[in-house]
Short mmCIF file of C-alpha atoms in Angstrom, two decimals:
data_model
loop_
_atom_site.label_atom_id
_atom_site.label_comp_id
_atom_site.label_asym_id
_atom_site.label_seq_id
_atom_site.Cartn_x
_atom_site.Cartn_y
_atom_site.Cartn_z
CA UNK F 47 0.00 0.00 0.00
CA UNK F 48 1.00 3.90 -0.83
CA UNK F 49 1.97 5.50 1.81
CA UNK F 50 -0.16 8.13 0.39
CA UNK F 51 -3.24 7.41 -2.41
CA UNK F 52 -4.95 10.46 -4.21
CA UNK F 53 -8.33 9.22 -6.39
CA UNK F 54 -7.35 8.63 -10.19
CA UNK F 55 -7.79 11.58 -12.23
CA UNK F 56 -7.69 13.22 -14.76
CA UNK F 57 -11.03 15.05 -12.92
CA UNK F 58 -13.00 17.25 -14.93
CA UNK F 59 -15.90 19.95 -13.94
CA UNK F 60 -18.10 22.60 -15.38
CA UNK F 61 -16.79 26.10 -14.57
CA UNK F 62 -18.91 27.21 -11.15
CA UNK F 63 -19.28 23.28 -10.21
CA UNK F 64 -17.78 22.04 -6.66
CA UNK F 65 -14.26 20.31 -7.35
CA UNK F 66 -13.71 17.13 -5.13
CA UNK F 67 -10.32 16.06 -4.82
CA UNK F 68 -9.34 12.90 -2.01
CA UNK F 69 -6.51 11.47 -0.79
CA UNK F 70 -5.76 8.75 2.06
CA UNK F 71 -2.66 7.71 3.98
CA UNK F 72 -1.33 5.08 5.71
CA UNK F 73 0.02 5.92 8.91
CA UNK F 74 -2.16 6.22 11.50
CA UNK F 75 0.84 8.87 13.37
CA UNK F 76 0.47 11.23 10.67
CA UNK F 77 -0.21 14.88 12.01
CA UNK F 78 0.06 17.74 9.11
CA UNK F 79 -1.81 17.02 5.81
CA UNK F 80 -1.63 19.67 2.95
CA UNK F 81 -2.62 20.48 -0.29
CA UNK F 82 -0.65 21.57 -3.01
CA UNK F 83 -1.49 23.00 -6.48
CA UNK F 84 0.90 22.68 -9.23
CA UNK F 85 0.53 24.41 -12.64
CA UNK F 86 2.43 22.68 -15.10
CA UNK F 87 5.88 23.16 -15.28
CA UNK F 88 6.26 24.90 -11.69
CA UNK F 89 7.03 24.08 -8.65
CA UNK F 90 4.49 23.41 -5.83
CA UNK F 91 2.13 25.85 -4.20
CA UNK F 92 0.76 25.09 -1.02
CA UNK F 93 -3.01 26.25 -0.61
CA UNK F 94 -3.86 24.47 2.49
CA UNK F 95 -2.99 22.69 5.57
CA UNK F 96 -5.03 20.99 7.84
CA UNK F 97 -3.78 19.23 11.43
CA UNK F 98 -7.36 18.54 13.32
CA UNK F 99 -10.24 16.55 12.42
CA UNK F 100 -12.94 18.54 10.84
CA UNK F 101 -13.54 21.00 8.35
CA UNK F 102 -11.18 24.02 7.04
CA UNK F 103 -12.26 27.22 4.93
CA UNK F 104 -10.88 29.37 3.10
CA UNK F 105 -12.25 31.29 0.35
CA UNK F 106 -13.30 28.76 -2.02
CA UNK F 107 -11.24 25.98 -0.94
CA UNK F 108 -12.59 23.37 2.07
CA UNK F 109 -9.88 20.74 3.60
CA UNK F 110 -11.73 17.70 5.62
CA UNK F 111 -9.45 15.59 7.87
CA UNK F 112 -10.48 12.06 9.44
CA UNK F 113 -7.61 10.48 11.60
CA UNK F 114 -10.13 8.04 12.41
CA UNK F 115 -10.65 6.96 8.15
CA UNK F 116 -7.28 8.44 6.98
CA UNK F 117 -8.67 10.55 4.89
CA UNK F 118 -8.00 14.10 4.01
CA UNK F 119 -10.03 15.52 0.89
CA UNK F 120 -9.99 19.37 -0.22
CA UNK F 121 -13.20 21.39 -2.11
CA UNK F 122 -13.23 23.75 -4.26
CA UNK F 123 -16.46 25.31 -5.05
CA UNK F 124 -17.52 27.86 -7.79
CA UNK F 125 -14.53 26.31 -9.68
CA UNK F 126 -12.86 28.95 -11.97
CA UNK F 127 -10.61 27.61 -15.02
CA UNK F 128 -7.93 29.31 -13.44
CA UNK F 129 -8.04 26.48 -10.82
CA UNK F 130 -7.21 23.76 -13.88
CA UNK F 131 -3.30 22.27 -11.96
CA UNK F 132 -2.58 19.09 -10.49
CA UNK F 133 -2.70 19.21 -6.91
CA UNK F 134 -1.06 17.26 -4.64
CA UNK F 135 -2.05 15.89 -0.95
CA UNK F 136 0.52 15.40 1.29
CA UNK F 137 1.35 13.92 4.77
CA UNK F 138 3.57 14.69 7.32
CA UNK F 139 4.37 11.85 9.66
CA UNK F 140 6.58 12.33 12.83
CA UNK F 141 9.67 10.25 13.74
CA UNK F 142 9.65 7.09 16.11
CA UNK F 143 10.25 8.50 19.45
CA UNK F 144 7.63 11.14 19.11
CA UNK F 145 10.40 13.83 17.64
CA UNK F 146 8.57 16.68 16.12
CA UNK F 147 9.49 16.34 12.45
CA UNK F 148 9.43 13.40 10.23
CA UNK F 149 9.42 12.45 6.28
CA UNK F 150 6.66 15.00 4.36
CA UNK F 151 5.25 12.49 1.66
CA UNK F 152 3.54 13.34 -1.28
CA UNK F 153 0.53 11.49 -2.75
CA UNK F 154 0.80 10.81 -7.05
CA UNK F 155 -1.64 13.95 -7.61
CA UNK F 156 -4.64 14.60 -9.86
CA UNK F 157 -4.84 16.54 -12.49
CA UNK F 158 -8.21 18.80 -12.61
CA UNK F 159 -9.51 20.37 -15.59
CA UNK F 160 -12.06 23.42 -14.81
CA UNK F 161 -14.07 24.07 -18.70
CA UNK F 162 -15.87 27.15 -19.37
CA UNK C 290 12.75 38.49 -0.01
CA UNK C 291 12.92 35.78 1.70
CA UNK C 292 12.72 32.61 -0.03
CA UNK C 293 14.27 29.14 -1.30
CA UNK C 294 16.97 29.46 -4.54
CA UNK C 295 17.18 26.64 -6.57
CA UNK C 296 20.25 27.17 -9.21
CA UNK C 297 20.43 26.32 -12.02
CA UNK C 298 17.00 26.31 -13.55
CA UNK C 299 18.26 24.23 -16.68
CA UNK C 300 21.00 21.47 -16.27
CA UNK C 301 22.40 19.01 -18.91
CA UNK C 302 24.59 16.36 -17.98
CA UNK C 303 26.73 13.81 -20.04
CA UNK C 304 26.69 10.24 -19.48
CA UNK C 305 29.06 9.24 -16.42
CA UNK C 306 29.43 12.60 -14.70
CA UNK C 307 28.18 13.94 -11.50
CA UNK C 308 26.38 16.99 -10.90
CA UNK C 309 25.43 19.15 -8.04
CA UNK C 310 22.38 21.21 -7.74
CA UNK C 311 21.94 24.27 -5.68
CA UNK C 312 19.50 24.99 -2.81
CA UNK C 313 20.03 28.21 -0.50
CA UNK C 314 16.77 29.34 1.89
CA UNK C 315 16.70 32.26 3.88
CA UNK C 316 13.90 31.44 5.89
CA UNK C 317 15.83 30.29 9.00
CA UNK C 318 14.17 27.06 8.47
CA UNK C 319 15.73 23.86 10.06
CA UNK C 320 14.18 21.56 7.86
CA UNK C 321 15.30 20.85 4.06
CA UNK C 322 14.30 18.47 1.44
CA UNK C 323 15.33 16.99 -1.97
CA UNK C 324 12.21 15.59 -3.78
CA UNK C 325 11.97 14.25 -7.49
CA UNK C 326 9.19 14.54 -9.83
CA UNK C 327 8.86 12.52 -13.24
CA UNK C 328 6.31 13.38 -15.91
CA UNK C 329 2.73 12.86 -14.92
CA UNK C 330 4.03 11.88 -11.22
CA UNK C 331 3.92 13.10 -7.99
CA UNK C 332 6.89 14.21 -5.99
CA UNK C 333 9.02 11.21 -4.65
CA UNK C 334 11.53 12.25 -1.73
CA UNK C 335 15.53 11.60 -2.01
CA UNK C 336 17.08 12.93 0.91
CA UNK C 337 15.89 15.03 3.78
CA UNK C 338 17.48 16.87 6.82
CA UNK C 339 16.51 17.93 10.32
CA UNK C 340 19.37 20.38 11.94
CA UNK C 341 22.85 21.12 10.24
CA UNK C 342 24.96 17.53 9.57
CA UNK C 343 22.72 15.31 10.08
CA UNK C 344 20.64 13.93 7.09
CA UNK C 345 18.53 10.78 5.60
CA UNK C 346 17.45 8.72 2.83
CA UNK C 347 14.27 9.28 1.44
CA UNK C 348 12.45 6.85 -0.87
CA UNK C 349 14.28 7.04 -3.67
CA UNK C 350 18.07 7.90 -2.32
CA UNK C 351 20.52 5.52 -4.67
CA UNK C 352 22.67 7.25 -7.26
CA UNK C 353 22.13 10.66 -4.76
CA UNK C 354 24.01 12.24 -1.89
CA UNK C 355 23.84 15.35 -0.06
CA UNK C 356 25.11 17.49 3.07
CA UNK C 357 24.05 19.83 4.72
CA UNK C 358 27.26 21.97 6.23
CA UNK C 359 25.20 25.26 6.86
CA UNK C 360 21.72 25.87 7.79
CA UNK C 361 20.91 27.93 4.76
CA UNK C 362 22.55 25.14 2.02
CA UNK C 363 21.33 21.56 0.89
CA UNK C 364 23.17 20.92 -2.18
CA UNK C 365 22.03 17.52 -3.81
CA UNK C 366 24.75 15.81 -5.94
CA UNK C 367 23.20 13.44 -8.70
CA UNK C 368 26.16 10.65 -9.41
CA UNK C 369 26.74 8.49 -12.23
CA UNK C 370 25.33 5.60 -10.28
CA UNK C 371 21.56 7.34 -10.78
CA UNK C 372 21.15 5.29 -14.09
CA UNK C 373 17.87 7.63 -15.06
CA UNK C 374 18.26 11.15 -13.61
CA UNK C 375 16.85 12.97 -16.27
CA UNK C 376 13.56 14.35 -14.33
CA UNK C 377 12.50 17.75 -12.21
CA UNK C 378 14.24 18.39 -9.02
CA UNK C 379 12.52 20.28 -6.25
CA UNK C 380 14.35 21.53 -2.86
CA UNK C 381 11.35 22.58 0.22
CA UNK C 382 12.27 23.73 3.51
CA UNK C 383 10.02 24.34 6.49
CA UNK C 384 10.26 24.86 10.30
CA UNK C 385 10.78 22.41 12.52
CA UNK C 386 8.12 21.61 15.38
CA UNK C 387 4.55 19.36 15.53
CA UNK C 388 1.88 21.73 13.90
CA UNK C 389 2.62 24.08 11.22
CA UNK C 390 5.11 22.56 9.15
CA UNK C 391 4.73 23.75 5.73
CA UNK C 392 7.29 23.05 3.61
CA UNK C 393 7.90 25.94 0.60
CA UNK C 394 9.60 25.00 -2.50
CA UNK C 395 11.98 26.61 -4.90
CA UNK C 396 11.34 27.04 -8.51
CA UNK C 397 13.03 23.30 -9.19
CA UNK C 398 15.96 22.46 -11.85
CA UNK C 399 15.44 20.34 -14.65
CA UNK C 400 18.24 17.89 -15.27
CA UNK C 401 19.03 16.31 -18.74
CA UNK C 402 20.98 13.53 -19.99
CA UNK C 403 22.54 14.34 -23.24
#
């Protein structure tokens, strides 16, 4: 199993539809999750991080965390085509030992496509 | 500004030789990372480092090394042992402590076997 699994793209939605991206991970230890949009041929953006269970918002976008699923998924509603990247989920799992930092892992990404 | 400098943008290298690729932050972050991205993938991590020489293997670490001599530097050396290095290279830093750990990324080199 991937230590981290993002739903099979490519994903494709009517400009002004809600976007639905998801991603799950492994490690039940895992404390930061974040999503990253990348346009093609740049480097990553991050757009949102999430560390308790629940809902996030801002603006458009909506992160949802479950520990208790593994699951982390990120909205965007009133999708522009200015949103059309790839974004990437990823996980930051702490060391054995309970040491603060640890390995930042990065799911396969999707690619969305927002059409006018 | 602060920010993370990845140099150079473009690289080319010839069959056999080694190559080292640049990463300065000024961010006073701890934390620095070498990740690799192939077409139509996701980022896969090479090497990573907590404080100033000290340093381990990611995922993906044969035919790399690094070090990490100052807090600011994490130069990544691709060897000839990496039989496929053509691909994007991406260097992230980010603080070091349990919640807000964001990493932020330089603008990447792309390396090229010719």
């Amino acid at each position: 199993q991937k230590e981290v699994e993002q739903n099979s793209g490519p994903l494709s939605v009517p400009e002004g539809a809600i976007a639905s991206l998801n991603c799950t991970y492994s490690d039940r230890v895992s404390q930061s999750f974040f999503w990253y949009r990348q346009y093609s041929g740049k480097s990553p953006e991050l757009i949102m991080s999430i560390y308790s269970n629940g809902d996030k918002e801002d603006g458009r976008f909506t992160a949802q965390l479950n520990k208790a699923s593994q699951y982390v998924s990120l909205l965007i509603r009133d999708s522009q085509p200015s949103d059309s990247a790839t974004y990437l989920c990823a996980v930051n799992t702490p060391r054995a030992g309970g040491t603060s930092y640890g390995k930042l892992t990065f799911g396969q990404g999707t690619i969305l496509t927002v059409h006018p | 500004d602060g920010g993370i400098t990845q140099s150079p943008k473009y690289l080319f290298r010839k069959e056999g030789q080694n190559v080292t690729l640049s990463c300065e932050q000024n961010l006073n972050h701890d934390a620095m990372y070498w990740y690799r991205q192939d077409p139509g993938q996701g980022l896969r991590l090479i090497y990573y480092s907590q404080i100033v020489n000290d340093f381990q293997k990611g995922d993906i670490a044969e035919g790399y090394s690094v070090s990490r001599e100052k807090k600011e530097s994490f130069p990544l050396t691709v060897t000839s042992a990496q039989k496929n290095p053509t691909a994007f290279y991406l260097c992230a830093s980010s603080i070091v402590r349990l919640m807000n750990t964001e990493a932020f990324f330089g603008q990447g080199t792309r390396l090229t076997v010719v």
